[in-house]
Short mmCIF file of C-alpha atoms in Angstrom, two decimals:
data_model
loop_
_atom_site.label_atom_id
_atom_site.label_comp_id
_atom_site.label_asym_id
_atom_site.label_seq_id
_atom_site.Cartn_x
_atom_site.Cartn_y
_atom_site.Cartn_z
CA ASP A 1285 7.31 -18.12 11.53
CA ALA A 1286 10.33 -19.76 13.14
CA GLY A 1287 10.74 -22.21 10.30
CA VAL A 1288 11.38 -25.91 10.77
CA ILE A 1289 12.89 -26.59 14.17
CA GLN A 1290 15.15 -29.55 14.85
CA SER A 1291 16.72 -30.76 18.05
CA PRO A 1292 19.32 -31.49 19.09
CA ARG A 1293 21.65 -29.66 16.69
CA HIS A 1294 24.51 -31.98 17.56
CA GLU A 1295 24.48 -35.44 19.03
CA VAL A 1296 27.48 -37.57 19.95
CA THR A 1297 26.76 -41.05 21.17
CA GLU A 1298 28.38 -44.43 21.47
CA MET A 1299 27.66 -47.40 19.30
CA GLY A 1300 24.68 -49.36 20.53
CA GLN A 1301 22.93 -46.43 22.15
CA GLU A 1302 19.48 -45.22 21.19
CA VAL A 1303 19.28 -41.87 19.42
CA THR A 1304 16.13 -39.77 19.01
CA LEU A 1305 16.00 -36.80 16.67
CA ARG A 1306 13.12 -34.34 16.87
CA CYS A 1307 11.40 -32.06 14.40
CA LYS A 1308 8.71 -29.41 14.53
CA PRO A 1309 7.44 -28.55 11.03
CA ILE A 1310 6.14 -25.19 9.88
CA SER A 1311 2.60 -24.59 11.07
CA GLY A 1312 0.08 -25.32 8.33
CA HIS A 1313 2.33 -27.63 6.36
CA ASN A 1314 0.86 -31.07 5.82
CA SER A 1315 3.94 -32.96 4.64
CA LEU A 1316 7.09 -33.83 6.55
CA PHE A 1317 10.27 -35.41 5.30
CA TRP A 1318 13.34 -36.87 6.98
CA TYR A 1319 16.57 -36.76 4.95
CA ARG A 1320 20.09 -37.96 5.63
CA GLN A 1321 23.09 -36.21 4.11
CA THR A 1322 26.42 -37.93 3.63
CA MET A 1323 29.38 -37.15 1.42
CA MET A 1324 28.96 -40.38 -0.51
CA ARG A 1325 25.23 -40.32 -1.12
CA GLY A 1326 24.24 -36.68 -0.84
CA LEU A 1327 20.68 -36.00 0.35
CA GLU A 1328 18.74 -39.22 0.76
CA LEU A 1329 15.05 -39.30 1.57
CA LEU A 1330 14.40 -41.60 4.52
CA ILE A 1331 10.66 -41.22 5.07
CA TYR A 1332 7.77 -39.00 4.00
CA PHE A 1333 4.62 -38.26 6.02
CA ASN A 1334 1.48 -36.68 4.64
CA ASN A 1335 -1.19 -35.58 7.13
CA ASN A 1336 0.75 -37.42 9.85
CA VAL A 1337 0.60 -40.73 7.96
CA PRO A 1338 3.78 -42.39 6.65
CA ILE A 1339 3.45 -42.53 2.87
CA ASP A 1340 6.87 -43.68 1.73
CA ASP A 1341 9.44 -45.25 4.04
CA SER A 1342 11.38 -47.08 1.37
CA GLY A 1343 14.44 -44.99 2.14
CA MET A 1344 14.69 -46.13 5.75
CA PRO A 1345 17.96 -48.08 5.81
CA GLU A 1346 16.94 -50.93 8.06
CA ASP A 1347 14.84 -51.93 11.03
CA ARG A 1348 17.08 -49.99 13.37
CA PHE A 1349 15.47 -46.82 12.03
CA SER A 1350 11.93 -45.81 12.92
CA ALA A 1351 9.96 -42.59 12.57
CA LYS A 1352 6.73 -41.33 14.08
CA MET A 1353 4.49 -38.34 13.63
CA PRO A 1354 1.96 -38.38 16.49
CA ASN A 1355 0.50 -35.01 15.50
CA ALA A 1356 0.85 -32.28 12.90
CA SER A 1357 3.45 -30.37 14.88
CA PHE A 1358 5.93 -33.03 15.92
CA SER A 1359 7.94 -35.90 14.49
CA THR A 1360 10.75 -38.12 15.72
CA LEU A 1361 13.37 -40.23 14.01
CA LYS A 1362 14.80 -42.95 16.21
CA ILE A 1363 17.86 -45.12 15.68
CA GLN A 1364 18.18 -48.13 17.94
CA PRO A 1365 20.84 -49.42 18.23
CA SER A 1366 23.03 -46.79 16.61
CA GLU A 1367 26.14 -47.70 14.60
CA PRO A 1368 29.15 -45.64 13.45
CA ARG A 1369 27.92 -45.77 9.83
CA ASP A 1370 24.82 -43.84 10.92
CA SER A 1371 27.00 -40.77 11.43
CA ALA A 1372 25.61 -38.08 9.15
CA VAL A 1373 23.58 -34.88 9.14
CA TYR A 1374 19.86 -35.56 9.42
CA PHE A 1375 17.47 -32.97 8.02
CA CYS A 1376 13.79 -32.56 8.56
CA ALA A 1377 11.78 -30.65 5.96
CA SER A 1378 8.15 -29.67 5.65
CA SER A 1379 5.96 -28.50 2.81
CA LEU A 1380 2.40 -27.99 1.70
CA THR A 1381 1.27 -30.81 -0.53
CA THR A 1382 -1.81 -30.37 -2.70
CA SER A 1383 -3.29 -33.00 -4.99
CA GLY A 1384 -0.27 -35.17 -4.32
CA SER A 1385 2.18 -32.57 -5.61
CA VAL A 1386 4.89 -31.52 -3.19
CA ASP A 1387 5.41 -27.78 -3.07
CA THR A 1388 8.68 -26.13 -2.08
CA GLN A 1389 10.31 -27.90 0.83
CA TYR A 1390 11.55 -25.93 3.83
CA PHE A 1391 14.43 -27.53 5.64
CA GLY A 1392 15.45 -27.37 9.25
CA PRO A 1393 19.06 -26.65 10.25
CA GLY A 1394 19.81 -30.34 10.66
CA THR A 1395 21.13 -32.58 13.42
CA ARG A 1396 24.76 -33.64 13.10
CA LEU A 1397 24.97 -37.15 14.51
CA THR A 1398 28.27 -38.75 15.42
CA VAL A 1399 28.28 -42.37 16.57
CA LEU A 1400 31.57 -43.43 18.10
CA ASP B 936 21.01 -45.76 -9.47
CA GLN B 937 21.17 -41.98 -9.36
CA GLN B 938 18.35 -40.34 -11.26
CA VAL B 939 19.70 -36.83 -10.67
CA LYS B 940 23.41 -36.36 -11.19
CA GLN B 941 25.67 -33.47 -10.38
CA ASN B 942 28.97 -34.66 -11.76
CA SER B 943 31.10 -31.79 -10.50
CA PRO B 944 31.55 -32.02 -6.74
CA SER B 945 33.15 -28.58 -6.65
CA LEU B 946 33.56 -25.38 -8.67
CA SER B 947 35.84 -22.41 -8.07
CA VAL B 948 35.09 -19.02 -9.65
CA GLN B 949 36.44 -15.49 -9.40
CA GLU B 950 34.15 -12.79 -8.04
CA GLY B 951 32.30 -11.00 -10.83
CA ARG B 952 32.56 -13.91 -13.25
CA ILE B 953 29.82 -16.35 -14.24
CA SER B 954 29.25 -19.55 -12.27
CA ILE B 955 27.66 -22.43 -14.16
CA LEU B 956 26.45 -25.43 -12.22
CA ASN B 957 25.28 -28.45 -14.16
CA CYS B 958 22.76 -31.19 -13.50
CA ASP B 959 21.71 -34.23 -15.53
CA TYR B 960 18.72 -36.47 -15.01
CA THR B 961 17.72 -39.84 -16.35
CA ASN B 962 14.01 -40.11 -15.59
CA SER B 963 11.93 -38.77 -18.49
CA MET B 964 8.93 -38.50 -16.14
CA PHE B 965 10.53 -35.60 -14.30
CA ASP B 966 8.72 -32.38 -15.19
CA TYR B 967 9.69 -29.91 -12.47
CA PHE B 968 13.19 -28.99 -11.42
CA LEU B 969 14.52 -27.08 -8.45
CA TRP B 970 17.78 -25.70 -7.16
CA TYR B 971 18.52 -25.44 -3.47
CA LYS B 972 21.40 -23.61 -1.83
CA LYS B 973 23.01 -24.77 1.40
CA TYR B 974 25.37 -22.87 3.68
CA PRO B 975 27.44 -24.74 6.31
CA ALA B 976 25.52 -25.63 9.47
CA GLU B 977 22.21 -24.68 7.82
CA GLY B 978 19.55 -26.59 5.95
CA PRO B 979 19.09 -26.27 2.18
CA THR B 980 16.96 -23.32 1.07
CA PHE B 981 14.98 -23.07 -2.13
CA LEU B 982 16.62 -20.89 -4.78
CA ILE B 983 14.88 -21.20 -8.12
CA SER B 984 12.79 -23.66 -10.10
CA ILE B 985 11.68 -24.40 -13.64
CA SER B 986 8.82 -26.33 -15.16
CA SER B 987 9.34 -28.59 -18.16
CA ILE B 988 7.12 -26.34 -20.28
CA LYS B 989 9.84 -23.68 -20.13
CA ASP B 990 13.46 -23.67 -21.14
CA LYS B 991 14.58 -20.72 -19.05
CA ASN B 992 13.67 -19.06 -15.79
CA GLU B 993 15.40 -15.99 -14.44
CA ASP B 994 15.44 -14.45 -10.97
CA GLY B 995 17.87 -11.61 -10.53
CA ARG B 996 21.41 -12.93 -10.85
CA PHE B 997 20.20 -16.51 -11.07
CA THR B 998 19.02 -18.18 -14.27
CA VAL B 999 18.13 -21.83 -14.77
CA PHE B 1000 18.21 -23.34 -18.25
CA LEU B 1001 16.49 -26.60 -19.15
CA ASN B 1002 17.34 -28.77 -22.15
CA LYS B 1003 14.72 -31.53 -22.14
CA SER B 1004 16.10 -33.42 -25.12
CA ALA B 1005 19.47 -33.69 -23.39
CA LYS B 1006 17.91 -34.19 -19.94
CA HIS B 1007 20.17 -31.45 -18.70
CA LEU B 1008 19.74 -28.31 -16.67
CA SER B 1009 22.14 -25.66 -15.53
CA LEU B 1010 22.17 -22.83 -13.03
CA HIS B 1011 23.94 -19.64 -14.04
CA ILE B 1012 24.96 -17.04 -11.48
CA VAL B 1013 26.00 -13.70 -12.94
CA PRO B 1014 27.89 -11.92 -11.53
CA SER B 1015 29.15 -14.31 -8.87
CA GLN B 1016 29.67 -12.92 -5.38
CA PRO B 1017 31.60 -14.34 -2.40
CA GLY B 1018 28.27 -14.72 -0.56
CA ASP B 1019 27.23 -17.22 -3.24
CA SER B 1020 29.79 -19.68 -1.88
CA ALA B 1021 27.68 -22.65 -0.80
CA VAL B 1022 26.65 -26.14 -1.82
CA TYR B 1023 24.03 -26.18 -4.57
CA PHE B 1024 21.64 -29.10 -4.90
CA CYS B 1025 19.68 -29.89 -8.02
CA ALA B 1026 16.35 -31.67 -7.52
CA ALA B 1027 13.69 -33.05 -9.84
CA ARG B 1028 10.19 -34.42 -9.44
CA GLY B 1029 7.63 -36.11 -11.65
CA ARG B 1030 4.02 -35.52 -12.59
CA ARG B 1031 2.74 -38.93 -11.61
CA GLY B 1032 3.73 -41.62 -9.21
CA SER B 1033 6.03 -40.09 -6.65
CA TYR B 1034 5.85 -36.31 -6.52
CA ILE B 1035 8.67 -36.18 -4.03
CA PRO B 1036 11.76 -34.42 -5.37
CA THR B 1037 14.89 -36.47 -5.95
CA PHE B 1038 18.11 -34.67 -5.07
CA GLY B 1039 21.56 -34.76 -6.60
CA ARG B 1040 24.68 -35.00 -4.47
CA GLY B 1041 25.41 -31.29 -4.66
CA THR B 1042 28.14 -29.04 -6.06
CA SER B 1043 30.25 -26.94 -3.74
CA LEU B 1044 30.75 -23.46 -5.23
CA ILE B 1045 33.58 -21.24 -3.98
CA VAL B 1046 33.65 -17.65 -5.20
CA HIS B 1047 37.01 -16.01 -4.61
CA PRO B 1048 37.17 -12.25 -3.90
#
């Protein structure tokens, strides 16, 4: 298996522009997570999907952030409009969740976002 | 309010010596603990875990110790190797409510040859 795939690996954009990050989870996994990593806050959970349904989006910073999972093999995280403070590394992870218990998470390589 | 704390942002160790990475947690509902390792430009990868019914779990050079009364766990790497240089994240999850792991901020380990 190729593991969790994220694209793009790097994104540089200007403030106010829309940014879309993409993720393909591991086949057969039923849970998908979007994380943001910064020096100050470490790894923060933004949103968690189970069986393509958003379960917990309490970590989404504000209305500028939105995430979708139209099917079991694809998810997007969109920032519109982007701001310099959104600069971070964004990770997607997937896992197999049974009876509500999250098994080991497998992370993608991340997207390094820089907003100028 | 951080529920999982890694108070040492960095640790430097000589090759062949022991590396000890520490993690404290505040939520008494946590019952399963994990360590992830992260190299630059890569995502975190699972390293080792421990359930609250145990106080030690060993996997090769890596051992995790859990002290439930102190709400403290530690990762021991013996002997340390230069390839162990990475950021190590501690994570914890509970048995009810949210089963999603909560991560610490990470400790950067540098093993000098």
